[in-house]
Short mmCIF file of N, CA and C and ligand atoms in Angstrom, two decimals:
data_model
loop_
_atom_site.label_atom_id
_atom_site.label_comp_id
_atom_site.label_asym_id
_atom_site.label_seq_id
_atom_site.Cartn_x
_atom_site.Cartn_y
_atom_site.Cartn_z
N MET A 1 0.83 -1.18 0.00
CA MET A 1 0.00 0.00 0.00
C MET A 1 0.88 1.25 0.00
N SER A 2 0.57 2.19 -0.87
CA SER A 2 1.35 3.41 -0.95
C SER A 2 0.82 4.44 0.04
N ASN A 3 1.72 5.21 0.54
CA ASN A 3 1.36 6.29 1.44
C ASN A 3 2.12 7.54 1.03
N TRP A 4 1.88 7.97 -0.20
CA TRP A 4 2.60 9.11 -0.75
C TRP A 4 2.22 10.39 -0.03
N GLN A 5 3.23 11.19 0.28
CA GLN A 5 3.00 12.50 0.90
C GLN A 5 3.88 13.53 0.22
N ASN A 6 3.32 14.73 0.05
CA ASN A 6 4.10 15.81 -0.53
C ASN A 6 5.19 16.26 0.42
N LEU A 7 6.35 16.58 -0.15
CA LEU A 7 7.35 17.26 0.65
C LEU A 7 6.79 18.62 1.03
N ASN A 8 7.13 19.07 2.20
CA ASN A 8 6.59 20.35 2.67
C ASN A 8 7.09 21.53 1.86
N HIS A 9 8.29 21.42 1.37
CA HIS A 9 8.86 22.53 0.63
C HIS A 9 8.97 22.16 -0.85
N ALA A 10 8.89 23.16 -1.68
CA ALA A 10 9.00 22.93 -3.12
C ALA A 10 10.44 22.56 -3.46
N VAL A 11 10.58 21.51 -4.22
CA VAL A 11 11.90 21.04 -4.60
C VAL A 11 11.88 20.70 -6.07
N SER A 12 12.88 21.12 -6.75
CA SER A 12 13.06 20.69 -8.13
C SER A 12 14.55 20.56 -8.33
N LEU A 13 14.98 19.35 -8.59
CA LEU A 13 16.41 19.08 -8.71
C LEU A 13 16.79 18.83 -10.15
N ALA A 14 17.95 19.27 -10.50
CA ALA A 14 18.52 18.93 -11.80
C ALA A 14 19.14 17.54 -11.69
N PRO A 15 19.23 16.82 -12.79
CA PRO A 15 19.92 15.52 -12.73
C PRO A 15 21.33 15.69 -12.15
N GLY A 16 21.65 14.79 -11.22
CA GLY A 16 22.96 14.84 -10.59
C GLY A 16 23.01 15.71 -9.34
N GLU A 17 21.92 16.39 -9.04
CA GLU A 17 21.88 17.26 -7.87
C GLU A 17 21.47 16.47 -6.63
N VAL A 18 22.04 16.82 -5.49
CA VAL A 18 21.78 16.16 -4.21
C VAL A 18 21.47 17.23 -3.17
N ILE A 19 20.44 16.98 -2.36
CA ILE A 19 20.16 17.88 -1.25
C ILE A 19 19.91 17.06 0.02
N GLU A 20 20.09 17.72 1.15
CA GLU A 20 19.77 17.11 2.44
C GLU A 20 18.36 17.53 2.81
N ILE A 21 17.56 16.58 3.27
CA ILE A 21 16.24 16.94 3.76
C ILE A 21 15.97 16.17 5.06
N GLU A 22 15.06 16.70 5.83
CA GLU A 22 14.57 16.00 7.01
C GLU A 22 13.18 15.53 6.67
N TRP A 23 12.91 14.26 6.89
CA TRP A 23 11.61 13.71 6.57
C TRP A 23 11.11 12.86 7.72
N GLN A 24 10.10 13.36 8.39
CA GLN A 24 9.47 12.64 9.50
C GLN A 24 10.50 12.12 10.51
N GLY A 25 11.44 13.00 10.84
CA GLY A 25 12.43 12.66 11.85
C GLY A 25 13.68 11.98 11.33
N ASP A 26 13.72 11.68 10.06
CA ASP A 26 14.91 11.05 9.47
C ASP A 26 15.65 12.04 8.59
N ASP A 27 16.96 11.93 8.59
CA ASP A 27 17.80 12.75 7.70
C ASP A 27 18.06 11.94 6.43
N LEU A 28 17.67 12.54 5.30
CA LEU A 28 17.77 11.85 4.01
C LEU A 28 18.62 12.67 3.06
N LEU A 29 19.14 11.97 2.08
CA LEU A 29 19.74 12.61 0.92
C LEU A 29 18.81 12.36 -0.25
N LEU A 30 18.31 13.43 -0.82
CA LEU A 30 17.42 13.35 -1.97
C LEU A 30 18.22 13.74 -3.20
N TYR A 31 18.15 12.90 -4.23
CA TYR A 31 18.90 13.21 -5.42
C TYR A 31 18.15 12.78 -6.67
N ARG A 32 18.66 13.25 -7.78
CA ARG A 32 18.04 12.93 -9.06
C ARG A 32 19.09 12.28 -9.95
N THR A 33 18.73 11.18 -10.55
CA THR A 33 19.66 10.45 -11.40
C THR A 33 19.82 11.16 -12.75
N SER A 34 20.77 10.68 -13.51
CA SER A 34 20.98 11.26 -14.85
C SER A 34 19.78 11.01 -15.75
N ALA A 35 18.98 9.98 -15.43
CA ALA A 35 17.77 9.69 -16.21
C ALA A 35 16.57 10.49 -15.70
N GLY A 36 16.78 11.29 -14.65
CA GLY A 36 15.71 12.14 -14.14
C GLY A 36 14.88 11.54 -13.03
N GLU A 37 15.24 10.35 -12.56
CA GLU A 37 14.47 9.73 -11.48
C GLU A 37 14.96 10.25 -10.13
N TYR A 38 14.00 10.42 -9.22
CA TYR A 38 14.34 10.86 -7.88
C TYR A 38 14.63 9.65 -6.99
N ARG A 39 15.57 9.83 -6.09
CA ARG A 39 15.90 8.80 -5.10
C ARG A 39 16.07 9.46 -3.74
N ALA A 40 15.77 8.70 -2.70
CA ALA A 40 16.00 9.18 -1.34
C ALA A 40 16.59 8.04 -0.52
N ILE A 41 17.67 8.36 0.18
CA ILE A 41 18.39 7.34 0.95
C ILE A 41 18.83 7.97 2.27
N THR A 42 18.97 7.15 3.28
CA THR A 42 19.40 7.69 4.57
C THR A 42 20.71 8.46 4.42
N ALA A 43 20.85 9.51 5.21
CA ALA A 43 22.08 10.30 5.17
C ALA A 43 23.17 9.71 6.05
N TYR A 44 22.86 8.60 6.74
CA TYR A 44 23.84 7.97 7.62
C TYR A 44 24.33 6.67 6.97
N CYS A 45 25.60 6.55 6.83
CA CYS A 45 26.19 5.41 6.14
C CYS A 45 26.00 4.12 6.95
N PRO A 46 25.53 3.06 6.32
CA PRO A 46 25.37 1.78 7.02
C PRO A 46 26.71 1.18 7.47
N HIS A 47 27.81 1.63 6.89
CA HIS A 47 29.11 1.07 7.28
C HIS A 47 29.45 1.41 8.73
N MET A 48 29.59 2.70 9.03
CA MET A 48 29.99 3.07 10.39
C MET A 48 29.08 4.14 10.99
N GLY A 49 27.98 4.42 10.31
CA GLY A 49 27.01 5.35 10.86
C GLY A 49 27.36 6.82 10.68
N ASN A 50 28.38 7.10 9.92
CA ASN A 50 28.77 8.51 9.72
C ASN A 50 27.71 9.25 8.91
N TYR A 51 27.58 10.54 9.21
CA TYR A 51 26.72 11.40 8.41
C TYR A 51 27.44 11.64 7.08
N ILE A 52 26.92 11.09 6.01
CA ILE A 52 27.64 11.00 4.74
C ILE A 52 28.17 12.35 4.24
N PRO A 53 27.37 13.43 4.25
CA PRO A 53 27.91 14.71 3.74
C PRO A 53 29.12 15.20 4.52
N ASN A 54 29.29 14.77 5.76
CA ASN A 54 30.44 15.22 6.54
C ASN A 54 31.76 14.69 6.00
N GLY A 55 31.71 13.73 5.11
CA GLY A 55 32.93 13.20 4.52
C GLY A 55 33.46 14.04 3.37
N LEU A 56 32.68 15.01 2.95
CA LEU A 56 33.14 15.90 1.87
C LEU A 56 34.10 16.94 2.43
N ALA A 57 34.97 17.40 1.59
CA ALA A 57 35.85 18.50 1.99
C ALA A 57 35.02 19.77 2.11
N PRO A 58 35.44 20.69 2.96
CA PRO A 58 34.68 21.95 3.10
C PRO A 58 34.48 22.62 1.75
N GLY A 59 33.25 23.02 1.50
CA GLY A 59 32.94 23.73 0.26
C GLY A 59 32.60 22.83 -0.92
N GLN A 60 32.82 21.52 -0.78
CA GLN A 60 32.48 20.63 -1.89
C GLN A 60 30.97 20.49 -2.02
N SER A 61 30.50 20.42 -3.24
CA SER A 61 29.08 20.27 -3.52
C SER A 61 28.61 18.86 -3.14
N LEU A 62 27.35 18.80 -2.68
CA LEU A 62 26.76 17.48 -2.37
C LEU A 62 26.69 16.59 -3.60
N SER A 63 26.68 17.18 -4.77
CA SER A 63 26.62 16.37 -5.99
C SER A 63 27.86 15.49 -6.14
N ARG A 64 28.92 15.81 -5.40
CA ARG A 64 30.13 14.98 -5.42
C ARG A 64 29.87 13.61 -4.79
N LEU A 65 28.74 13.48 -4.10
CA LEU A 65 28.41 12.18 -3.49
C LEU A 65 27.91 11.17 -4.51
N LEU A 66 27.53 11.63 -5.67
CA LEU A 66 27.00 10.71 -6.69
C LEU A 66 28.12 10.23 -7.61
N GLN A 67 28.06 8.93 -7.85
CA GLN A 67 28.99 8.32 -8.79
C GLN A 67 28.19 7.28 -9.58
N GLN A 68 28.09 7.48 -10.86
CA GLN A 68 27.31 6.58 -11.72
C GLN A 68 25.89 6.42 -11.17
N ASP A 69 25.28 7.53 -10.78
CA ASP A 69 23.91 7.55 -10.26
C ASP A 69 23.75 6.80 -8.94
N GLU A 70 24.83 6.49 -8.29
CA GLU A 70 24.77 5.85 -6.98
C GLU A 70 25.44 6.76 -5.96
N LEU A 71 25.02 6.59 -4.71
CA LEU A 71 25.58 7.40 -3.64
C LEU A 71 26.87 6.76 -3.15
N ARG A 72 27.95 7.53 -3.16
CA ARG A 72 29.24 7.05 -2.70
C ARG A 72 29.61 7.77 -1.41
N CYS A 73 29.76 6.99 -0.35
CA CYS A 73 30.14 7.59 0.93
C CYS A 73 31.62 7.98 0.85
N PRO A 74 31.92 9.24 1.14
CA PRO A 74 33.31 9.68 1.00
C PRO A 74 34.25 9.19 2.10
N PHE A 75 33.71 8.61 3.15
CA PHE A 75 34.59 8.18 4.24
C PHE A 75 35.45 6.98 3.84
N HIS A 76 34.85 5.93 3.32
CA HIS A 76 35.62 4.74 2.95
C HIS A 76 35.26 4.22 1.56
N GLY A 77 34.42 4.94 0.84
CA GLY A 77 34.16 4.60 -0.56
C GLY A 77 33.08 3.58 -0.83
N TRP A 78 32.30 3.21 0.18
CA TRP A 78 31.20 2.29 -0.09
C TRP A 78 30.18 3.02 -0.96
N ARG A 79 29.58 2.25 -1.87
CA ARG A 79 28.61 2.85 -2.79
C ARG A 79 27.28 2.12 -2.69
N PHE A 80 26.18 2.87 -2.79
CA PHE A 80 24.84 2.32 -2.61
C PHE A 80 23.95 2.74 -3.77
N ASN A 81 23.14 1.77 -4.25
CA ASN A 81 22.21 2.11 -5.32
C ASN A 81 20.91 2.66 -4.74
N GLY A 82 19.98 2.99 -5.61
CA GLY A 82 18.73 3.62 -5.19
C GLY A 82 17.80 2.72 -4.41
N GLU A 83 18.14 1.44 -4.30
CA GLU A 83 17.36 0.51 -3.48
C GLU A 83 18.05 0.23 -2.15
N GLY A 84 19.16 0.90 -1.91
CA GLY A 84 19.87 0.74 -0.64
C GLY A 84 20.86 -0.41 -0.61
N GLN A 85 21.06 -1.06 -1.75
CA GLN A 85 22.02 -2.16 -1.78
C GLN A 85 23.43 -1.61 -1.98
N CYS A 86 24.36 -2.19 -1.28
CA CYS A 86 25.76 -1.80 -1.43
C CYS A 86 26.28 -2.45 -2.71
N THR A 87 26.78 -1.62 -3.60
CA THR A 87 27.24 -2.13 -4.91
C THR A 87 28.75 -2.15 -5.03
N HIS A 88 29.43 -1.51 -4.07
CA HIS A 88 30.89 -1.46 -4.16
C HIS A 88 31.49 -1.21 -2.78
N ILE A 89 32.48 -2.01 -2.46
CA ILE A 89 33.31 -1.79 -1.28
C ILE A 89 34.76 -1.86 -1.77
N PRO A 90 35.55 -0.85 -1.49
CA PRO A 90 36.93 -0.87 -1.98
C PRO A 90 37.69 -2.11 -1.50
N GLN A 91 38.61 -2.53 -2.31
CA GLN A 91 39.40 -3.72 -2.01
C GLN A 91 40.09 -3.61 -0.65
N GLY A 92 40.11 -4.73 0.07
CA GLY A 92 40.79 -4.76 1.36
C GLY A 92 39.88 -4.51 2.54
N GLN A 93 38.63 -4.10 2.29
CA GLN A 93 37.70 -3.89 3.39
C GLN A 93 36.79 -5.10 3.52
N PRO A 94 36.48 -5.53 4.75
CA PRO A 94 35.59 -6.68 4.92
C PRO A 94 34.20 -6.40 4.37
N VAL A 95 33.62 -7.43 3.75
CA VAL A 95 32.28 -7.30 3.16
C VAL A 95 31.27 -7.98 4.09
N PRO A 96 30.35 -7.21 4.65
CA PRO A 96 29.35 -7.81 5.56
C PRO A 96 28.50 -8.88 4.88
N VAL A 97 28.00 -9.81 5.67
CA VAL A 97 27.19 -10.91 5.14
C VAL A 97 25.99 -10.36 4.37
N ALA A 98 25.32 -9.35 4.92
CA ALA A 98 24.13 -8.79 4.25
C ALA A 98 24.48 -8.29 2.86
N VAL A 99 25.64 -7.71 2.74
CA VAL A 99 26.07 -7.20 1.43
C VAL A 99 26.36 -8.37 0.50
N LYS A 100 27.06 -9.40 1.02
CA LYS A 100 27.35 -10.58 0.20
C LYS A 100 26.07 -11.23 -0.30
N GLN A 101 25.04 -11.18 0.52
CA GLN A 101 23.77 -11.79 0.15
C GLN A 101 22.89 -10.86 -0.70
N GLY A 102 23.38 -9.67 -0.98
CA GLY A 102 22.65 -8.75 -1.85
C GLY A 102 21.48 -8.07 -1.19
N ARG A 103 21.44 -8.12 0.14
CA ARG A 103 20.33 -7.47 0.84
C ARG A 103 20.59 -5.98 0.98
N ALA A 104 19.51 -5.22 1.00
CA ALA A 104 19.63 -3.77 1.17
C ALA A 104 20.17 -3.48 2.57
N VAL A 105 21.11 -2.59 2.65
CA VAL A 105 21.67 -2.23 3.95
C VAL A 105 21.44 -0.76 4.30
N ALA A 106 21.06 0.02 3.31
CA ALA A 106 20.77 1.44 3.56
C ALA A 106 19.27 1.66 3.38
N ARG A 107 18.68 2.35 4.33
CA ARG A 107 17.24 2.61 4.23
C ARG A 107 16.96 3.61 3.10
N CYS A 108 15.94 3.29 2.33
CA CYS A 108 15.55 4.15 1.21
C CYS A 108 14.07 4.47 1.29
N TRP A 109 13.69 5.49 0.60
CA TRP A 109 12.30 5.90 0.48
C TRP A 109 11.98 5.97 -1.01
N ARG A 110 10.73 5.74 -1.35
CA ARG A 110 10.30 5.91 -2.74
C ARG A 110 10.00 7.38 -2.97
N VAL A 111 10.33 7.85 -4.13
CA VAL A 111 10.13 9.26 -4.47
C VAL A 111 9.54 9.34 -5.86
N ARG A 112 8.60 10.24 -6.05
CA ARG A 112 8.05 10.48 -7.37
C ARG A 112 7.68 11.95 -7.51
N GLU A 113 7.53 12.35 -8.75
CA GLU A 113 7.07 13.70 -9.05
C GLU A 113 5.64 13.58 -9.55
N GLU A 114 4.73 14.28 -8.89
CA GLU A 114 3.32 14.18 -9.23
C GLU A 114 2.74 15.59 -9.31
N LYS A 115 2.31 15.94 -10.49
CA LYS A 115 1.74 17.28 -10.71
C LYS A 115 2.66 18.38 -10.21
N GLY A 116 3.93 18.23 -10.51
CA GLY A 116 4.90 19.26 -10.17
C GLY A 116 5.36 19.25 -8.73
N ARG A 117 4.86 18.30 -7.93
CA ARG A 117 5.27 18.20 -6.53
C ARG A 117 6.08 16.92 -6.34
N ILE A 118 7.05 17.00 -5.45
CA ILE A 118 7.81 15.81 -5.09
C ILE A 118 7.09 15.11 -3.96
N GLN A 119 6.84 13.82 -4.17
CA GLN A 119 6.16 13.04 -3.14
C GLN A 119 7.10 11.93 -2.69
N ILE A 120 6.93 11.56 -1.45
CA ILE A 120 7.82 10.56 -0.86
C ILE A 120 6.98 9.56 -0.06
N ALA A 121 7.44 8.33 -0.04
CA ALA A 121 6.74 7.28 0.71
C ALA A 121 7.77 6.30 1.25
N ALA A 122 7.47 5.77 2.41
CA ALA A 122 8.34 4.75 2.99
C ALA A 122 8.28 3.50 2.13
N THR A 123 9.36 2.73 2.11
CA THR A 123 9.36 1.49 1.33
C THR A 123 8.81 0.36 2.15
S1 LIG B 1 31.37 5.33 6.89
FE1 LIG B 1 30.62 5.31 4.86
S2 LIG B 1 31.94 3.98 3.81
FE2 LIG B 1 32.63 3.92 5.84
#
């Protein structure tokens, strides 16, 4: 069952753009893929719980977090797709069982654009 809700503030992102939002008590990163699809993923890395934007150098754009339409945590380079699955861990780092089994490790939300408004729903 869908429970779509409008974001409180008007948002329109260009492909490749990333913003931080707060949604019902959770900190999310909302971004738009190169194909124009919206994605929302937790702003806290499943690896060590770091707030992902804090891994950027001062002044760096949040869009630097995207790599091939996936979110790349700048702390240790883990990468997550729009479904929350870890798609890359740099060589030499242990791979958790959940990742080996292809299970989602990062919480995601569904996002759509409806009549010019961005709507979001829990997965
Ligand atoms: S804290 Fe994100 S990859 Fe390690």
